[in-house]
Tab-separated table of C-alpha atoms in Angstrom:
chain	number	residue	atom	x	y	z
T	1	MET	CA	26.208	24.872	-34.676
T	2	LYS	CA	27.126	25.743	-38.288
T	3	ASN	CA	23.796	24.935	-39.328
T	4	GLN	CA	21.213	25.730	-36.875
T	5	GLU	CA	18.454	22.712	-36.725
T	6	HIS	CA	15.094	23.469	-36.194
T	7	ILE	CA	12.794	21.201	-33.799
T	8	LEU	CA	9.404	21.150	-33.849
T	9	VAL	CA	7.699	20.454	-30.541
T	10	ILE	CA	4.099	19.264	-30.353
T	11	GLY	CA	2.605	20.539	-27.113
T	12	ALA	CA	2.860	24.055	-24.966
T	13	GLY	CA	2.212	22.689	-21.856
T	14	LEU	CA	4.115	22.341	-19.082
T	15	CYS	CA	6.690	20.003	-20.502
T	16	GLY	CA	6.710	21.186	-23.951
T	17	SER	CA	7.175	24.816	-22.988
T	18	LEU	CA	10.236	23.968	-20.724
T	19	LEU	CA	11.555	21.829	-23.678
T	20	ALA	CA	11.189	24.416	-26.174
T	21	LEU	CA	12.818	27.106	-24.077
T	22	ARG	CA	15.869	24.536	-23.282
T	23	MET	CA	16.124	23.728	-27.105
T	24	ALA	CA	16.509	27.359	-28.024
T	25	GLN	CA	18.962	28.041	-25.359
T	26	ARG	CA	20.952	25.421	-26.460
T	27	GLY	CA	20.961	27.278	-30.081
T	28	TYR	CA	18.493	25.347	-31.934
T	29	LYS	CA	15.571	27.093	-33.633
T	30	VAL	CA	12.367	25.921	-32.607
T	31	THR	CA	8.611	25.867	-33.654
T	32	LEU	CA	6.265	25.261	-30.658
T	33	MET	CA	2.747	23.840	-31.498
T	34	GLU	CA	-0.327	24.096	-29.161
T	35	LYS	CA	-3.610	22.499	-30.109
T	36	ARG	CA	-5.484	25.010	-27.185
T	37	PRO	CA	-5.778	28.743	-27.248
T	38	ASP	CA	-2.966	30.833	-25.772
T	39	LEU	CA	-3.994	30.432	-22.147
T	40	ARG	CA	-2.704	33.716	-21.573
T	41	LYS	CA	-5.273	35.409	-24.134
T	42	GLU	CA	-8.055	33.301	-23.419
T	43	ILE	CA	-9.713	31.060	-20.921
T	44	VAL	CA	-8.716	27.672	-21.716
T	45	ASP	CA	-10.828	24.630	-19.890
T	46	SER	CA	-8.610	21.588	-19.935
T	47	GLY	CA	-10.352	19.602	-17.313
T	48	ARG	CA	-6.502	18.932	-16.226
T	49	SER	CA	-5.371	19.669	-12.457
T	50	ILE	CA	-5.566	23.269	-11.662
T	51	ASN	CA	-2.520	22.700	-9.188
T	52	LEU	CA	0.190	20.330	-8.831
T	53	ALA	CA	2.945	18.981	-6.266
T	54	PHE	CA	6.130	20.925	-7.821
T	55	SER	CA	9.479	19.079	-5.501
T	56	ASP	CA	13.314	18.784	-6.178
T	57	ARG	CA	13.402	16.621	-8.983
T	58	GLY	CA	11.100	19.017	-11.315
T	59	MET	CA	13.258	22.081	-9.985
T	60	LYS	CA	16.509	20.179	-11.616
T	61	GLY	CA	14.532	21.226	-15.207
T	62	LEU	CA	13.603	24.840	-14.041
T	63	ARG	CA	17.255	25.387	-12.919
T	64	LEU	CA	19.008	24.019	-16.166
T	65	ALA	CA	16.630	26.923	-17.797
T	66	GLY	CA	17.950	29.222	-15.422
T	67	LEU	CA	14.152	29.561	-13.510
T	68	GLU	CA	14.727	28.611	-10.287
T	69	GLU	CA	14.311	31.863	-8.513
T	70	GLN	CA	11.900	32.978	-10.682
T	71	VAL	CA	9.365	29.973	-9.986
T	72	LEU	CA	9.940	30.215	-6.052
T	73	PRO	CA	7.245	33.113	-5.876
T	74	LEU	CA	4.617	30.784	-7.518
T	75	CYS	CA	5.241	28.158	-4.862
T	76	ILE	CA	3.354	27.378	-1.199
T	77	PRO	CA	5.477	25.217	0.927
T	78	MET	CA	3.957	22.207	2.124
T	79	ASN	CA	5.568	20.356	4.918
T	80	GLY	CA	3.537	16.996	5.133
T	81	ARG	CA	0.501	15.289	5.157
T	82	MET	CA	-2.693	16.715	7.252
T	83	ILE	CA	-4.502	13.424	7.940
T	84	HIS	CA	-8.362	14.226	8.856
T	85	ASN	CA	-10.357	11.009	10.411
T	86	THR	CA	-13.741	10.646	10.289
T	87	ALA	CA	-14.201	12.136	13.789
T	88	GLY	CA	-12.507	15.424	12.585
T	89	GLU	CA	-9.027	14.801	14.299
T	90	LEU	CA	-6.221	15.692	12.473
T	91	PHE	CA	-2.849	13.837	12.191
T	92	MET	CA	0.432	15.587	10.616
T	93	SER	CA	2.525	13.525	8.962
T	94	PRO	CA	5.861	15.503	7.953
T	95	TYR	CA	7.572	14.239	4.723
T	96	SER	CA	10.930	14.228	6.030
T	97	GLY	CA	12.638	14.860	9.159
T	98	ARG	CA	15.270	17.059	7.559
T	99	ASN	CA	12.482	19.689	6.732
T	100	GLU	CA	12.352	18.889	3.466
T	101	TYR	CA	8.974	20.178	1.690
T	102	ILE	CA	7.087	19.608	-1.528
T	103	ASN	CA	5.253	22.919	-3.250
T	104	SER	CA	1.695	23.515	-4.006
T	105	ILE	CA	1.594	25.601	-7.798
T	106	SER	CA	-0.608	26.657	-9.890
T	107	ARG	CA	-0.473	24.624	-13.433
T	108	GLU	CA	-1.582	27.785	-15.303
T	109	ASP	CA	0.894	30.261	-13.222
T	110	LEU	CA	3.650	27.741	-14.257
T	111	ASN	CA	2.861	27.239	-17.724
T	112	ILE	CA	2.391	31.259	-18.350
T	113	MET	CA	5.630	31.766	-16.818
T	114	LEU	CA	7.273	29.397	-19.383
T	115	LEU	CA	5.290	30.755	-22.172
T	116	ASP	CA	6.319	34.068	-21.272
T	117	GLU	CA	9.987	33.084	-21.221
T	118	CYS	CA	9.688	31.335	-24.781
T	119	ASP	CA	8.246	34.706	-26.037
T	120	LYS	CA	11.777	36.226	-25.036
T	121	MET	CA	13.583	33.805	-27.055
T	122	PRO	CA	13.971	34.802	-30.769
T	123	ASP	CA	14.621	31.359	-31.911
T	124	ILE	CA	11.289	29.873	-30.636
T	125	THR	CA	8.007	30.490	-32.953
T	126	MET	CA	4.878	29.810	-30.993
T	127	LEU	CA	1.352	28.802	-32.884
T	128	PHE	CA	-1.776	27.933	-31.088
T	129	ASN	CA	-4.774	26.232	-32.212
T	130	GLN	CA	-3.171	23.569	-34.108
T	131	LYS	CA	-4.241	20.101	-34.082
T	132	CYS	CA	-1.583	17.989	-34.976
T	133	THR	CA	-3.105	15.175	-37.687
T	134	GLY	CA	0.091	12.990	-38.113
T	135	VAL	CA	3.395	12.649	-38.397
T	136	ALA	CA	5.395	11.058	-41.042
T	137	LEU	CA	8.444	9.432	-39.015
T	138	GLU	CA	11.115	9.100	-41.674
T	139	THR	CA	10.897	12.425	-42.616
T	140	GLY	CA	10.293	14.812	-39.793
T	141	GLU	CA	7.305	15.961	-41.389
T	142	ALA	CA	4.282	16.865	-38.995
T	143	THR	CA	0.674	18.055	-40.633
T	144	PHE	CA	-1.546	20.373	-38.249
T	145	GLU	CA	-5.491	21.883	-38.802
T	146	ASP	CA	-5.735	25.102	-37.695
T	147	TYR	CA	-8.925	25.468	-35.465
T	148	LYS	CA	-10.045	28.621	-36.473
T	149	THR	CA	-9.310	28.512	-40.348
T	150	GLN	CA	-9.736	24.493	-40.852
T	151	GLN	CA	-6.427	25.097	-42.761
T	152	THR	CA	-3.960	22.324	-43.117
T	153	THR	CA	-0.525	22.846	-43.104
T	154	THR	CA	2.675	20.322	-43.365
T	155	TYR	CA	6.031	21.474	-41.082
T	156	LYS	CA	9.237	19.649	-42.100
T	157	ALA	CA	11.818	19.759	-39.190
T	158	ASP	CA	15.044	17.997	-38.621
T	159	VAL	CA	13.298	16.760	-34.898
T	160	VAL	CA	10.130	16.217	-34.115
T	161	MET	CA	9.718	16.165	-30.300
T	162	GLY	CA	6.478	15.199	-28.954
T	163	ALA	CA	5.332	16.678	-25.356
T	164	ASP	CA	1.509	16.420	-26.273
T	165	GLY	CA	0.386	14.351	-23.708
T	166	VAL	CA	-1.758	11.533	-22.852
T	167	GLY	CA	-3.390	11.847	-25.957
T	168	SER	CA	-0.582	12.463	-27.848
T	169	ALA	CA	-0.544	12.566	-31.795
T	170	LEU	CA	3.086	11.467	-32.180
T	171	ARG	CA	2.704	8.481	-30.318
T	172	LYS	CA	-0.521	7.774	-32.298
T	173	SER	CA	1.459	7.954	-35.297
T	174	MET	CA	4.176	5.822	-34.174
T	175	LEU	CA	1.508	3.331	-33.203
T	176	ASP	CA	-0.039	3.466	-36.389
T	177	HIS	CA	3.168	2.806	-38.373
T	178	ARG	CA	3.707	-0.231	-39.764
T	179	LYS	CA	7.494	-0.381	-40.208
T	180	PHE	CA	8.881	-1.143	-36.375
T	181	LEU	CA	7.018	-2.535	-33.567
T	182	PHE	CA	5.606	-0.351	-31.045
T	183	SER	CA	4.309	-1.129	-27.929
T	184	TYR	CA	1.544	0.561	-25.897
T	185	GLY	CA	-0.493	-0.178	-22.894
T	186	GLN	CA	-2.934	1.773	-21.158
T	187	ASP	CA	-4.202	0.596	-17.764
T	188	PHE	CA	-7.119	2.410	-15.642
T	189	LEU	CA	-7.688	2.641	-12.384
T	190	THR	CA	-11.174	1.490	-11.302
T	191	HIS	CA	-11.572	4.790	-9.845
T	192	GLY	CA	-11.830	8.598	-11.360
T	193	TYR	CA	-11.743	12.268	-9.731
T	194	LYS	CA	-13.427	15.026	-9.619
T	195	GLU	CA	-12.231	18.535	-8.732
T	196	LEU	CA	-14.250	20.865	-5.926
T	197	SER	CA	-12.949	23.525	-3.699
T	198	PHE	CA	-12.273	25.467	-0.261
T	199	PRO	CA	-13.186	28.858	-1.179
T	200	PRO	CA	-10.929	31.975	0.829
T	201	GLY	CA	-11.913	32.724	4.233
T	202	ALA	CA	-13.806	36.074	4.622
T	203	ASP	CA	-10.440	37.833	5.387
T	204	GLY	CA	-8.790	36.107	2.283
T	205	GLY	CA	-6.946	33.923	4.577
T	206	PHE	CA	-7.086	29.790	4.339
T	207	LEU	CA	-9.813	27.764	6.225
T	208	VAL	CA	-7.276	24.752	6.949
T	209	ALA	CA	-3.843	24.819	7.727
T	210	LYS	CA	-2.105	26.742	4.455
T	211	ASN	CA	1.592	24.579	4.548
T	212	ALA	CA	-0.086	21.011	4.388
T	213	LEU	CA	-1.361	18.976	1.800
T	214	HIS	CA	-4.682	17.356	3.426
T	215	ILE	CA	-5.866	13.949	2.922
T	216	TRP	CA	-8.884	12.647	4.097
T	217	PRO	CA	-8.333	8.932	3.660
T	218	ARG	CA	-11.424	6.562	3.829
T	219	GLY	CA	-10.284	3.073	2.822
T	220	LYS	CA	-11.695	3.047	-0.582
T	221	ASP	CA	-11.927	6.209	-1.476
T	222	MET	CA	-10.501	9.676	-0.100
T	223	MET	CA	-10.324	13.320	-0.947
T	224	ILE	CA	-6.984	15.625	-0.822
T	225	ALA	CA	-6.784	19.414	-0.951
T	226	LEU	CA	-3.836	21.653	-1.954
T	227	PRO	CA	-3.617	25.363	-0.925
T	228	ASN	CA	-3.736	28.229	-3.475
T	229	LEU	CA	-2.104	31.855	-3.439
T	230	ASP	CA	-5.558	33.656	-2.980
T	231	GLY	CA	-6.612	31.497	0.067
T	232	SER	CA	-8.519	28.954	-1.475
T	233	PHE	CA	-7.768	24.982	-1.753
T	234	THR	CA	-8.192	22.792	-4.944
T	235	VAL	CA	-9.898	19.620	-3.349
T	236	THR	CA	-9.898	16.565	-5.500
T	237	LEU	CA	-12.164	13.405	-4.661
T	238	PHE	CA	-11.286	10.073	-5.583
T	239	LEU	CA	-14.100	7.996	-5.836
T	240	SER	CA	-14.985	4.405	-7.638
T	241	TRP	CA	-16.447	4.988	-11.067
T	242	GLU	CA	-19.378	2.295	-10.336
T	243	GLU	CA	-19.005	0.039	-7.707
T	244	GLY	CA	-21.400	-0.103	-4.297
T	245	LYS	CA	-23.219	2.422	-3.111
T	246	ASP	CA	-20.551	5.283	-3.063
T	247	SER	CA	-19.508	5.905	-6.392
T	248	PHE	CA	-19.598	8.466	-9.014
T	249	GLU	CA	-22.410	6.463	-10.821
T	250	SER	CA	-24.564	6.462	-7.383
T	251	LEU	CA	-23.914	10.014	-6.623
T	252	ASN	CA	-26.014	11.051	-9.042
T	253	THR	CA	-29.072	13.347	-6.942
T	254	ASP	CA	-27.915	16.406	-4.423
T	255	THR	CA	-29.600	14.511	-1.931
T	256	ALA	CA	-26.950	11.694	-2.606
T	257	VAL	CA	-23.555	13.916	-2.331
T	258	LEU	CA	-24.747	15.590	0.967
T	259	ASP	CA	-25.460	12.243	2.607
T	260	TYR	CA	-22.341	10.997	1.562
T	261	PHE	CA	-20.125	14.353	2.354
T	262	GLU	CA	-21.915	14.317	5.544
T	263	ARG	CA	-20.854	10.612	6.355
T	264	GLU	CA	-17.252	10.627	4.968
T	265	PHE	CA	-16.263	14.589	5.294
T	266	PRO	CA	-18.474	16.108	7.627
T	267	ASP	CA	-15.240	18.892	8.672
T	268	ALA	CA	-14.736	19.558	4.883
T	269	LEU	CA	-18.264	20.128	3.975
T	270	GLU	CA	-18.498	22.655	6.087
T	271	LEU	CA	-15.920	24.453	3.814
T	272	MET	CA	-17.598	23.408	0.469
T	273	PRO	CA	-20.708	26.125	0.032
T	274	ASP	CA	-20.729	25.250	-3.690
T	275	LEU	CA	-20.289	21.925	-3.322
T	276	LEU	CA	-23.506	20.906	-4.821
T	277	LYS	CA	-22.907	23.461	-7.899
T	278	GLU	CA	-19.145	22.001	-8.367
T	279	PHE	CA	-20.028	18.621	-8.245
T	280	LYS	CA	-22.514	18.739	-11.049
T	281	GLU	CA	-20.657	20.855	-13.357
T	282	ASN	CA	-17.110	19.761	-13.170
T	283	PRO	CA	-16.006	16.699	-15.167
T	284	THR	CA	-15.575	13.384	-13.950
T	285	SER	CA	-12.026	12.349	-15.087
T	286	PRO	CA	-9.998	8.822	-15.284
T	287	LEU	CA	-6.702	7.863	-13.821
T	288	GLY	CA	-4.493	5.649	-15.707
T	289	THR	CA	-0.992	4.931	-16.235
T	290	ILE	CA	0.443	4.926	-20.125
T	291	LYS	CA	3.467	2.701	-21.064
T	292	CYS	CA	5.071	2.618	-24.382
T	293	ALA	CA	8.263	1.657	-26.385
T	294	PRO	CA	10.033	2.573	-28.186
T	295	TRP	CA	10.106	6.881	-27.636
T	296	HIS	CA	12.029	7.112	-30.678
T	297	ALA	CA	12.359	6.513	-34.254
T	298	TYR	CA	14.590	6.868	-37.045
T	299	GLY	CA	16.640	9.558	-35.303
T	300	LYS	CA	13.716	11.933	-36.120
T	301	VAL	CA	11.171	11.801	-33.402
T	302	LEU	CA	11.097	11.990	-29.895
T	303	LEU	CA	8.222	11.288	-26.981
T	304	LEU	CA	8.736	13.138	-23.629
T	305	GLY	CA	6.697	13.433	-20.746
T	306	ASP	CA	3.065	12.156	-20.483
T	307	ALA	CA	3.356	11.074	-24.251
T	308	ALA	CA	5.959	8.464	-23.138
T	309	HIS	CA	4.945	7.779	-19.601
T	310	GLY	CA	1.781	8.875	-18.546
T	311	ILE	CA	1.045	8.203	-14.476
T	312	VAL	CA	-1.536	8.503	-11.902
T	313	PRO	CA	-1.105	11.747	-9.500
T	314	PHE	CA	-0.445	9.673	-6.196
T	315	TYR	CA	3.195	10.315	-5.779
T	316	GLY	CA	2.988	14.222	-7.514
T	317	GLN	CA	5.657	13.256	-9.960
T	318	GLY	CA	3.658	13.654	-13.090
T	319	MET	CA	5.116	17.217	-13.656
T	320	ASN	CA	8.213	16.638	-11.683
T	321	SER	CA	9.404	13.201	-13.801
T	322	ALA	CA	8.538	15.275	-17.157
T	323	PHE	CA	10.890	18.069	-15.941
T	324	GLU	CA	13.702	15.823	-15.220
T	325	ASP	CA	13.094	14.171	-18.603
T	326	ILE	CA	14.405	17.173	-19.937
T	327	ASP	CA	17.158	17.106	-17.510
T	328	VAL	CA	18.326	13.934	-18.711
T	329	LEU	CA	17.815	14.565	-22.741
T	330	ASP	CA	20.380	17.595	-21.770
T	331	LYS	CA	22.942	15.406	-20.417
T	332	TYR	CA	23.132	13.031	-23.440
T	333	LEU	CA	23.039	15.984	-25.779
T	334	ASN	CA	26.189	16.953	-24.344
T	335	LYS	CA	27.709	13.944	-24.834
T	336	TYR	CA	26.422	12.896	-28.509
T	337	GLU	CA	24.763	16.416	-29.895
T	338	GLY	CA	24.954	15.942	-33.577
T	339	ASP	CA	24.241	12.350	-33.455
T	340	TRP	CA	20.193	12.324	-32.877
T	341	GLU	CA	19.688	8.343	-32.687
T	342	ALA	CA	22.958	8.374	-30.248
T	343	VAL	CA	21.214	11.130	-28.215
T	344	PHE	CA	17.323	9.290	-28.196
T	345	LYS	CA	19.013	5.892	-27.554
T	346	ALA	CA	20.865	6.922	-24.386
T	347	TYR	CA	18.259	8.908	-23.146
T	348	GLN	CA	15.452	5.724	-23.273
T	349	ASN	CA	17.916	3.696	-22.140
T	350	GLU	CA	18.429	5.332	-18.938
T	351	ARG	CA	14.731	6.827	-18.267
T	352	LYS	CA	12.629	4.093	-19.540
T	353	GLU	CA	13.469	1.934	-16.142
T	354	ASP	CA	13.027	4.827	-14.057
T	355	THR	CA	9.529	5.919	-15.587
T	356	ASP	CA	8.127	2.496	-15.388
T	357	ALA	CA	9.458	2.749	-11.523
T	358	ILE	CA	7.534	5.836	-10.953
T	359	ALA	CA	4.639	4.647	-12.432
T	360	ASP	CA	4.511	1.627	-10.413
T	361	LEU	CA	5.046	3.788	-6.926
T	362	ALA	CA	2.287	6.325	-7.996
T	363	VAL	CA	-0.258	3.172	-8.087
T	364	ASP	CA	1.465	1.900	-4.527
T	365	ASN	CA	0.828	5.472	-3.311
T	366	PHE	CA	-2.753	5.244	-4.103
T	367	HIS	CA	-3.391	2.453	-1.921
T	368	GLU	CA	-1.069	4.176	0.961
T	369	MET	CA	-3.094	7.237	0.870
T	370	LYS	CA	-6.345	6.032	0.614
T	371	ALA	CA	-6.389	3.471	2.947
T	372	HIS	CA	-3.115	2.801	5.019
T	373	THR	CA	-2.647	6.509	6.178
T	374	ALA	CA	-5.230	6.323	8.720
T	375	ARG	CA	-3.875	2.749	9.833
T	376	PRO	CA	-2.049	2.816	13.395
T	377	ILE	CA	0.562	0.459	11.837
T	378	PHE	CA	1.523	3.251	9.182
T	379	GLN	CA	1.226	6.030	11.638
T	380	GLU	CA	3.769	4.185	13.702
T	381	LYS	CA	6.042	3.492	10.937
T	382	ARG	CA	5.849	7.167	9.735
T	383	LYS	CA	7.006	8.419	13.426
T	384	LEU	CA	9.571	6.119	13.391
T	385	GLU	CA	10.857	7.220	10.094
T	386	ILE	CA	10.737	11.243	11.226
T	387	ALA	CA	12.500	10.202	14.205
T	388	PHE	CA	15.191	8.489	12.137
T	389	GLU	CA	15.490	11.480	9.606
T	390	GLU	CA	15.610	13.704	12.421
T	391	ALA	CA	18.308	12.261	14.685
T	392	PHE	CA	20.334	10.751	11.311
T	393	PRO	CA	19.583	12.716	8.231
T	394	LYS	CA	22.511	11.128	6.552
T	395	GLU	CA	21.837	7.795	7.208
T	396	TYR	CA	18.442	7.265	6.882
T	397	PHE	CA	16.046	8.038	4.039
T	398	SER	CA	12.289	7.196	3.663
T	399	LYS	CA	11.204	5.390	0.437
T	400	TYR	CA	8.738	9.089	0.012
T	401	ALA	CA	12.239	10.738	0.791
T	402	LEU	CA	14.215	8.548	-1.626
T	403	VAL	CA	11.574	9.275	-4.540
T	404	THR	CA	10.863	13.024	-3.752
T	405	PHE	CA	13.876	14.734	-2.253
T	406	ARG	CA	16.777	12.487	-3.455
T	407	GLU	CA	17.072	14.122	-7.065
T	408	ASP	CA	20.721	12.825	-7.158
T	409	LEU	CA	18.686	9.204	-7.130
T	410	ARG	CA	17.097	7.415	-10.355
T	411	TYR	CA	13.403	6.613	-9.464
T	412	SER	CA	14.532	2.596	-10.157
T	413	GLU	CA	17.085	2.917	-7.249
T	414	ALA	CA	14.590	4.744	-4.989
T	415	MET	CA	11.788	2.223	-5.485
T	416	ARG	CA	14.435	-0.786	-5.021
T	417	ARG	CA	15.611	0.553	-1.692
T	418	GLY	CA	12.158	1.892	-0.499
T	419	ARG	CA	10.079	-1.085	-1.299
T	420	VAL	CA	12.672	-3.405	0.732
T	421	GLN	CA	12.816	-0.622	3.558
T	422	ASP	CA	9.292	-0.199	3.873
T	423	LYS	CA	8.525	-4.123	4.094
T	424	ALA	CA	11.372	-4.570	6.903
T	425	ILE	CA	9.991	-1.965	9.071
T	426	LEU	CA	6.214	-2.991	8.880
T	427	ASN	CA	7.416	-6.782	9.352
T	428	LEU	CA	9.775	-5.423	12.656
T	429	ILE	CA	6.622	-3.509	13.989
T	430	HIS	CA	4.161	-6.244	13.398
T	431	ASP	CA	6.661	-8.918	15.038
T	432	GLY	CA	7.051	-6.557	18.042
T	433	LYS	CA	10.893	-6.379	17.463
T	434	PHE	CA	11.116	-2.928	18.481
T	435	THR	CA	11.203	-2.739	22.278
T	436	GLU	CA	11.204	0.030	24.847
T	437	SER	CA	14.251	-0.357	25.943
T	438	MET	CA	16.107	-0.188	22.545
T	439	SER	CA	17.489	3.181	21.890
T	440	LEU	CA	16.582	5.233	18.328
T	441	HIS	CA	20.133	3.783	17.048
T	442	GLU	CA	19.705	0.600	17.693
T	443	LYS	CA	16.089	0.533	16.068
T	444	LEU	CA	17.860	2.317	12.899
T	445	ASP	CA	20.518	-0.628	13.154
T	446	LEU	CA	18.226	-3.046	13.318
T	447	VAL	CA	16.226	-1.591	10.217
T	448	LYS	CA	19.392	-1.515	8.325
T	449	LEU	CA	20.014	-5.123	9.233
T	450	GLU	CA	16.684	-6.333	7.995
T	451	THR	CA	16.881	-4.434	5.021
T	452	ARG	CA	20.260	-5.714	4.148
T	453	LYS	CA	19.032	-9.382	4.495
T	454	MET	CA	15.913	-8.768	2.283
T	455	LEU	CA	18.614	-7.221	-0.457
T	456	HIS	CA	20.667	-9.964	-0.082
T	457	ASP	CA	17.868	-12.491	-0.305
T	458	ASP	CA	17.209	-10.714	-3.357
T	459	GLU	CA	13.474	-10.691	-2.459
T	460	VAL	CA	10.911	-9.653	-4.614
T	461	VAL	CA	8.814	-6.723	-3.011
T	462	GLU	CA	5.345	-5.812	-4.869
T	463	GLY	CA	4.672	-2.808	-2.656
T	464	LEU	CA	3.208	-2.685	0.455
T	465	GLU	CA	1.513	-5.928	1.944
T	466	GLU	CA	-1.852	-5.787	3.283
T	467	GLU	CA	-1.855	-6.842	6.526
C-alpha cells in the first residue's frame, strides 16, 4: 500500500488480538485497545469460561496467521462426549467415525500466545486499561477513558473494527446512531451457568478420562467438564435461574447444594473437594444470543466476533466462528482491498446467514445435550451415525461433523443438511424401518432416500423434535 492505512481494533481478547495480528501481517498500521489490564502482567477476572472447545473452523484463522503449529501444545484432544448417567454408568459417544476430535484449550493461554505474537509486530501498538466511551461512525474517531489516569483521549483511524465482545461499545454507538436503521436483539436462556472444578489427582494425573468432554445430562439441566493441561477439569453447571426446586435461586445454602449434587451428580461430587467454596464464590452468569444488523457503517466501522453475533456455548463454536470471521474477511480483502465499503458488504452478505445459523444450532444443541443424549433413541442414532462414518467416511457426515469438522462447508448449509438428516434418521428409528436383516449400506441408502425426499419436499425442520 502506498499510504499505510491505520486500523483501530477495539478489544484484545481472542478475536481482537488475532484480527490485529492478521491486519498487521497484511501491511496495515494497527492500534489494539483493551479495557482490561494486560493479562500477561496482571490477573484478570473476566468471569468468562476458563477453557474452550477449539476445532477446525477456528484453526482456519490461526493457520491464516501462521500459528497452526504453535497452538498445538496448548490443546488437549477430546474424542467424544463421555456421558455420565445418574447411576454413574458411562457411555462414550465419539464425535466422529473418522477419528476427528475437538480440543480443550485454555482461553488465557491462547490469548497470551496471540498477544505475544502481536508484540512481535512493529506495526501494532497495544494499549490496555482503555474503556471505549463512544465511536463517531462517519469519521472513524473513537474515544477512550484510561482506567488508571481517568484521562480521555480520542483516536482517529481509517477504519475502526469492534471485536469487543457481547458488551461491545462500537455496537452501542451503532445502536444509538440516528442516521441509519440498526436492528438489535438479545435473547436469554432461562438457564445460567457457574464454573466449578475437579482438581488434579494426587499424582498430578486426571481423575476422569482425559480425552473426552464429560457430560452429565439430567433433562432440565446438565453439567460438563473439560480437561486442562495441569490435570484439572473445568466443570460448568448449567441450571435454571429460578424455576422449581433445583435452580440457582433455590440452591442458596450448603445443605441445598450438597443435596442437589448427591442426587444428580454423585460420581462428580466425589471429585469436588472445593464445591461449596466455589459454588459460593464463583459468579453465576447468563447465557444469551445476540443478533444485529448491519455490522458495518460508512465504510469506516465493522463488528466481528461476539460483538456482531454472540451465541450460547453449546456447539463450542463461539471462538471458532469468530476466528472464521477473520478468514472470511481476509478473503474479501484479497478481492476488494482499497474499497472498505465493498469489503464490508461482501463480508456481511456471506457471514450473517452463517452466524445466524450457528446461533440457532447452538440453542438446538443445548436441548440435545441436557436431555436427548441420555435417551435410548438418540444413543441408537449416534451409534448408527458412527458406524456410517467408520464404514463410509466420504459418504456420510453427521450434523455435528458437518458443523464442526467440515470447515469447507458454510454453517448455513451444514444446518440445512444436518437438521433434515437428523430428522430422517430419528423418524426411521421411531417407525422401525431399520431391520436386523439389512446391511449397513442398505441402512445408509434408506437414510439418503428419506433425506432427499424431505429436502425435495422443502420441509421446514425447526430442530430436533421432542418425542
